Amino acid sequence: MPGLKKLEIVGYKDGDFSQKSGNVFSMMVNPANYNESKAISYSRGKSRNHKGAPAFNSYQESNIKIEFTLDNTGAFVNWMEYTGAVKKEPLSDIIQKLEKTVYTYIGDKHEPPYLKIIWGTLNFNGRLKNFTTNYLLFNSEGEPLRAKVILEIIKYVAPKKQEKQDNSSSPDLSHLVTVKDGDTLPALCRRIYENEAYCVEVARINGLTEFRHLEPGIRLLFPPLSNE
């Protein structure tokens, strides 16, 4: 069946995704959908604009949740032909292969694998958070024949890349700064942009009317420098 692209999960030993673990799992039948979620953390207290309103804390890890079916009833004959399998694999063997790819501890690295999820435009790097198997169908001996699997995978960003994103000294990146006692907007702009002239723009973006007296604990957004 040429052209039938399957969702693949590829295991890696390292967070730079340069050393494959040797384990790859290809879906029997592609999921009908997958969910990608992103979250923001807030705390109750003083935001920069309204007292008592939720105040921004941080962005939380994004993750994807994939639900799919594994089957050993012979229902997926086309898949068997496509993979060249001579006979059906026991469902337990299929699940074991999946576990080895996404869950099993890598001995020489002393940690679980890093994962790359590839399917069409989806190219997601992450690490397993939850692995749920719901067995749905059994033969007369009680051996499972069909299962629904749910994988929840947290997005992973390599430390060097994350450090670049979080580097508060870089004027090329948007970042948030928590105001400390004694901070002033000119001093913060001088530290971040090496230029106090950005005070007016930063104040406008953050809804500030006071440059020199900032309330400790509030968080201010400092956008990238204009290319103009």
mmCIF file of C-alpha atoms in Angstrom:
data_model
loop_
_atom_site.group_PDB
_atom_site.id
_atom_site.type_symbol
_atom_site.label_atom_id
_atom_site.label_comp_id
_atom_site.label_asym_id
_atom_site.label_seq_id
_atom_site.Cartn_x
_atom_site.Cartn_y
_atom_site.Cartn_z
ATOM 1 C CA MET A 1 0.000 0.000 0.000
ATOM 2 C CA PRO A 2 2.395 2.743 -1.176
ATOM 3 C CA GLY A 3 1.788 6.255 0.109
ATOM 4 C CA LEU A 4 0.100 5.138 3.336
ATOM 5 C CA LYS A 5 2.021 7.239 5.845
ATOM 6 C CA LYS A 6 1.873 6.021 9.426
ATOM 7 C CA LEU A 7 2.396 8.017 12.589
ATOM 8 C CA GLU A 8 5.779 7.036 14.014
ATOM 9 C CA ILE A 9 7.254 7.349 17.473
ATOM 10 C CA VAL A 10 11.048 7.295 17.454
ATOM 11 C CA GLY A 11 13.053 6.804 20.642
ATOM 12 C CA TYR A 12 16.255 8.737 21.354
ATOM 13 C CA LYS A 13 18.898 8.455 24.056
ATOM 14 C CA ASP A 14 19.668 12.176 24.305
ATOM 15 C CA GLY A 15 17.866 15.503 24.463
ATOM 16 C CA ASP A 16 19.655 16.768 21.368
ATOM 17 C CA PHE A 17 17.954 13.968 19.402
ATOM 18 C CA SER A 18 21.217 12.833 17.861
ATOM 19 C CA GLN A 19 21.390 9.276 19.269
ATOM 20 C CA LYS A 20 18.521 6.975 18.374
ATOM 21 C CA SER A 21 17.681 4.316 20.925
ATOM 22 C CA GLY A 22 17.023 1.785 18.173
ATOM 23 C CA ASN A 23 13.320 1.580 19.023
ATOM 24 C CA VAL A 24 10.628 2.829 16.631
ATOM 25 C CA PHE A 25 6.892 2.248 16.840
ATOM 26 C CA SER A 26 4.639 2.653 13.798
ATOM 27 C CA MET A 27 0.862 2.854 14.247
ATOM 28 C CA MET A 28 -1.280 -0.004 12.993
ATOM 29 C CA VAL A 29 -4.035 2.493 12.205
ATOM 30 C CA ASN A 30 -3.496 6.236 12.436
ATOM 31 C CA PRO A 31 -5.382 8.065 15.201
ATOM 32 C CA ALA A 32 -8.481 9.928 14.076
ATOM 33 C CA ASN A 33 -7.174 12.964 15.966
ATOM 34 C CA TYR A 34 -4.709 14.087 18.592
ATOM 35 C CA ASN A 35 -4.910 16.870 21.163
ATOM 36 C CA GLU A 36 -2.275 19.500 21.754
ATOM 37 C CA SER A 37 -2.595 21.656 24.854
ATOM 38 C CA LYS A 38 -0.777 24.707 26.183
ATOM 39 C CA ALA A 39 -1.279 26.338 29.560
ATOM 40 C CA ILE A 40 -0.411 29.498 31.483
ATOM 41 C CA SER A 41 0.008 29.708 35.251
ATOM 42 C CA TYR A 42 -1.520 32.633 37.162
ATOM 43 C CA SER A 43 -1.684 33.545 40.824
ATOM 44 C CA ARG A 44 -4.259 35.578 42.671
ATOM 45 C CA GLY A 45 -2.886 38.875 43.851
ATOM 46 C CA LYS A 46 -1.834 42.122 42.279
ATOM 47 C CA SER A 47 -1.477 42.164 38.535
ATOM 48 C CA ARG A 48 0.141 45.163 36.913
ATOM 49 C CA ASN A 49 -3.244 46.609 35.907
ATOM 50 C CA HIS A 50 -5.827 45.493 38.444
ATOM 51 C CA LYS A 51 -5.544 44.603 42.103
ATOM 52 C CA GLY A 52 -6.964 41.175 42.846
ATOM 53 C CA ALA A 53 -6.859 40.087 39.203
ATOM 54 C CA PRO A 54 -4.964 36.935 38.156
ATOM 55 C CA ALA A 55 -1.268 37.784 37.827
ATOM 56 C CA PHE A 56 0.898 36.043 35.247
ATOM 57 C CA ASN A 57 3.418 33.563 36.663
ATOM 58 C CA SER A 58 4.762 31.444 33.823
ATOM 59 C CA TYR A 59 4.037 29.390 30.741
ATOM 60 C CA GLN A 60 3.504 25.701 31.503
ATOM 61 C CA GLU A 61 4.712 22.714 29.508
ATOM 62 C CA SER A 62 2.769 22.080 26.323
ATOM 63 C CA ASN A 63 1.825 18.483 25.638
ATOM 64 C CA ILE A 64 0.055 16.256 23.172
ATOM 65 C CA LYS A 65 -2.360 13.415 23.880
ATOM 66 C CA ILE A 66 -2.669 10.661 21.287
ATOM 67 C CA GLU A 67 -5.381 7.978 21.397
ATOM 68 C CA PHE A 68 -5.202 4.948 19.112
ATOM 69 C CA THR A 69 -6.250 1.313 18.816
ATOM 70 C CA LEU A 70 -4.083 -1.803 18.767
ATOM 71 C CA ASP A 71 -5.700 -4.952 17.414
ATOM 72 C CA ASN A 72 -4.898 -8.653 17.056
ATOM 73 C CA THR A 73 -8.245 -9.870 15.709
ATOM 74 C CA GLY A 74 -7.191 -9.752 12.050
ATOM 75 C CA ALA A 75 -9.370 -6.703 11.407
ATOM 76 C CA PHE A 76 -6.387 -4.745 10.116
ATOM 77 C CA VAL A 77 -5.496 -7.065 7.247
ATOM 78 C CA ASN A 78 -4.277 -4.171 5.090
ATOM 79 C CA TRP A 79 -1.826 -3.176 7.810
ATOM 80 C CA MET A 80 -0.442 -6.719 7.931
ATOM 81 C CA GLU A 81 0.080 -6.698 4.172
ATOM 82 C CA TYR A 82 1.648 -3.239 4.270
ATOM 83 C CA THR A 83 4.205 -4.165 6.928
ATOM 84 C CA GLY A 84 4.975 -7.509 5.328
ATOM 85 C CA ALA A 85 4.105 -9.417 8.491
ATOM 86 C CA VAL A 86 3.771 -13.148 7.869
ATOM 87 C CA LYS A 87 1.428 -13.686 10.785
ATOM 88 C CA LYS A 88 -0.373 -11.670 13.394
ATOM 89 C CA GLU A 89 1.662 -10.576 16.396
ATOM 90 C CA PRO A 90 0.191 -11.231 19.828
ATOM 91 C CA LEU A 91 -1.221 -8.024 21.246
ATOM 92 C CA SER A 92 1.105 -8.365 24.237
ATOM 93 C CA ASP A 93 4.107 -8.274 21.885
ATOM 94 C CA ILE A 94 2.813 -5.160 20.134
ATOM 95 C CA ILE A 95 2.287 -3.349 23.442
ATOM 96 C CA GLN A 96 5.713 -4.480 24.647
ATOM 97 C CA LYS A 97 7.284 -2.956 21.529
ATOM 98 C CA LEU A 98 5.457 0.307 22.203
ATOM 99 C CA GLU A 99 6.548 0.292 25.853
ATOM 100 C CA LYS A 100 10.152 -0.329 24.851
ATOM 101 C CA THR A 101 10.003 2.695 22.544
ATOM 102 C CA VAL A 102 8.342 5.229 24.838
ATOM 103 C CA TYR A 103 8.625 3.972 28.424
ATOM 104 C CA THR A 104 11.411 1.494 29.147
ATOM 105 C CA TYR A 105 14.426 2.768 31.084
ATOM 106 C CA ILE A 106 17.595 3.144 28.978
ATOM 107 C CA GLY A 107 20.277 1.473 31.060
ATOM 108 C CA ASP A 108 23.382 3.291 29.826
ATOM 109 C CA LYS A 109 21.636 6.681 30.144
ATOM 110 C CA HIS A 110 19.851 5.963 33.448
ATOM 111 C CA GLU A 111 16.612 7.553 32.304
ATOM 112 C CA PRO A 112 13.571 6.985 30.051
ATOM 113 C CA PRO A 113 13.850 7.812 26.330
ATOM 114 C CA TYR A 114 13.340 11.106 24.565
ATOM 115 C CA LEU A 115 10.651 10.872 21.893
ATOM 116 C CA LYS A 116 10.022 12.301 18.450
ATOM 117 C CA ILE A 117 6.463 12.043 17.112
ATOM 118 C CA ILE A 118 6.296 12.259 13.322
ATOM 119 C CA TRP A 119 3.162 12.322 11.200
ATOM 120 C CA GLY A 120 2.471 14.712 8.316
ATOM 121 C CA THR A 121 3.073 18.233 9.614
ATOM 122 C CA LEU A 122 3.386 16.980 13.195
ATOM 123 C CA ASN A 123 6.988 16.872 14.418
ATOM 124 C CA PHE A 124 6.883 16.921 18.211
ATOM 125 C CA ASN A 125 9.810 16.356 20.567
ATOM 126 C CA GLY A 126 8.908 15.260 24.057
ATOM 127 C CA ARG A 127 9.006 12.807 26.929
ATOM 128 C CA LEU A 128 6.344 10.433 28.135
ATOM 129 C CA LYS A 129 4.143 11.578 31.015
ATOM 130 C CA ASN A 130 1.336 8.994 31.014
ATOM 131 C CA PHE A 131 0.784 5.660 29.271
ATOM 132 C CA THR A 132 -2.733 4.200 29.617
ATOM 133 C CA THR A 133 -3.875 0.898 28.112
ATOM 134 C CA ASN A 134 -7.576 -0.001 28.094
ATOM 135 C CA TYR A 135 -8.135 -3.639 27.050
ATOM 136 C CA LEU A 136 -11.385 -3.996 25.117
ATOM 137 C CA LEU A 137 -11.673 -7.495 23.645
ATOM 138 C CA PHE A 138 -10.505 -10.970 24.755
ATOM 139 C CA ASN A 139 -10.448 -14.507 23.378
ATOM 140 C CA SER A 140 -11.910 -17.525 25.174
ATOM 141 C CA GLU A 141 -8.704 -17.956 27.213
ATOM 142 C CA GLY A 142 -8.818 -14.357 28.429
ATOM 143 C CA GLU A 143 -5.953 -13.227 26.212
ATOM 144 C CA PRO A 144 -6.459 -9.586 25.127
ATOM 145 C CA LEU A 145 -7.100 -9.062 21.425
ATOM 146 C CA ARG A 146 -7.800 -5.338 21.220
ATOM 147 C CA ALA A 147 -6.731 -2.340 23.286
ATOM 148 C CA LYS A 148 -7.129 1.416 23.270
ATOM 149 C CA VAL A 149 -3.929 3.247 24.163
ATOM 150 C CA ILE A 150 -3.588 6.833 25.357
ATOM 151 C CA LEU A 151 -0.168 8.488 25.390
ATOM 152 C CA GLU A 152 0.400 11.879 26.985
ATOM 153 C CA ILE A 153 3.731 13.395 25.987
ATOM 154 C CA ILE A 154 5.231 16.579 27.422
ATOM 155 C CA LYS A 155 7.081 18.861 25.026
ATOM 156 C CA TYR A 156 10.844 18.809 25.472
ATOM 157 C CA VAL A 157 13.174 21.686 24.592
ATOM 158 C CA ALA A 158 16.935 21.126 24.769
ATOM 159 C CA PRO A 159 18.586 23.098 27.618
ATOM 160 C CA LYS A 160 20.704 25.257 25.290
ATOM 161 C CA LYS A 161 17.643 26.289 23.302
ATOM 162 C CA GLN A 162 15.619 26.881 26.479
ATOM 163 C CA GLU A 163 18.429 28.984 27.912
ATOM 164 C CA LYS A 164 18.401 31.140 24.809
ATOM 165 C CA GLN A 165 14.641 31.585 25.088
ATOM 166 C CA ASP A 166 14.894 32.500 28.768
ATOM 167 C CA ASN A 167 17.953 34.711 28.548
ATOM 168 C CA SER A 168 16.783 37.958 30.094
ATOM 169 C CA SER A 169 19.843 39.816 28.763
ATOM 170 C CA SER A 170 18.984 39.217 25.118
ATOM 171 C CA PRO A 171 17.195 42.166 23.451
ATOM 172 C CA ASP A 172 16.111 39.891 20.575
ATOM 173 C CA LEU A 173 13.653 37.895 22.699
ATOM 174 C CA SER A 174 10.417 38.739 24.472
ATOM 175 C CA HIS A 175 10.680 38.095 28.166
ATOM 176 C CA LEU A 176 9.054 38.943 31.459
ATOM 177 C CA VAL A 177 10.829 40.554 34.379
ATOM 178 C CA THR A 178 9.644 40.482 37.981
ATOM 179 C CA VAL A 179 10.196 43.911 39.504
ATOM 180 C CA LYS A 180 12.396 44.000 42.614
ATOM 181 C CA ASP A 181 12.534 46.635 45.310
ATOM 182 C CA GLY A 182 14.389 49.669 43.979
ATOM 183 C CA ASP A 183 13.913 48.849 40.285
ATOM 184 C CA THR A 184 12.996 51.668 37.931
ATOM 185 C CA LEU A 185 11.887 51.441 34.332
ATOM 186 C CA PRO A 186 14.895 53.390 33.006
ATOM 187 C CA ALA A 187 17.268 51.081 34.891
ATOM 188 C CA LEU A 188 15.514 47.970 33.578
ATOM 189 C CA CYS A 189 15.578 49.250 29.994
ATOM 190 C CA ARG A 190 19.244 50.094 30.381
ATOM 191 C CA ARG A 191 19.955 46.571 31.638
ATOM 192 C CA ILE A 192 17.930 44.783 28.957
ATOM 193 C CA TYR A 193 18.256 47.049 25.915
ATOM 194 C CA GLU A 194 21.344 49.059 26.953
ATOM 195 C CA ASN A 195 19.221 52.105 26.215
ATOM 196 C CA GLU A 196 16.810 54.039 28.470
ATOM 197 C CA ALA A 197 15.017 55.469 25.437
ATOM 198 C CA TYR A 198 12.727 52.430 25.300
ATOM 199 C CA CYS A 199 11.018 53.466 28.562
ATOM 200 C CA VAL A 200 8.051 55.103 26.856
ATOM 201 C CA GLU A 201 7.275 52.103 24.657
ATOM 202 C CA VAL A 202 7.681 49.576 27.486
ATOM 203 C CA ALA A 203 5.485 51.705 29.741
ATOM 204 C CA ARG A 204 2.798 51.885 27.042
ATOM 205 C CA ILE A 205 2.820 48.123 26.472
ATOM 206 C CA ASN A 206 2.521 47.435 30.200
ATOM 207 C CA GLY A 207 -0.038 50.154 30.947
ATOM 208 C CA LEU A 208 2.303 52.055 33.262
ATOM 209 C CA THR A 209 1.988 55.731 34.143
ATOM 210 C CA GLU A 210 4.960 55.859 36.523
ATOM 211 C CA PHE A 211 8.533 55.259 35.374
ATOM 212 C CA ARG A 212 10.600 55.614 38.503
ATOM 213 C CA HIS A 213 8.486 54.015 41.217
ATOM 214 C CA LEU A 214 7.503 50.453 40.339
ATOM 215 C CA GLU A 215 5.668 48.161 42.719
ATOM 216 C CA PRO A 216 7.860 45.175 43.682
ATOM 217 C CA GLY A 217 6.458 41.837 42.549
ATOM 218 C CA ILE A 218 4.699 42.976 39.385
ATOM 219 C CA ARG A 219 5.804 41.375 36.112
ATOM 220 C CA LEU A 220 6.622 43.519 33.093
ATOM 221 C CA LEU A 221 6.831 42.458 29.458
ATOM 222 C CA PHE A 222 9.905 43.615 27.532
ATOM 223 C CA PRO A 223 9.320 42.956 23.800
ATOM 224 C CA PRO A 224 12.010 42.363 21.157
ATOM 225 C CA LEU A 225 13.730 45.398 19.711
ATOM 226 C CA SER A 226 12.241 46.719 16.502
ATOM 227 C CA ASN A 227 14.188 45.910 13.341
ATOM 228 C CA GLU A 228 13.338 49.280 11.919
#
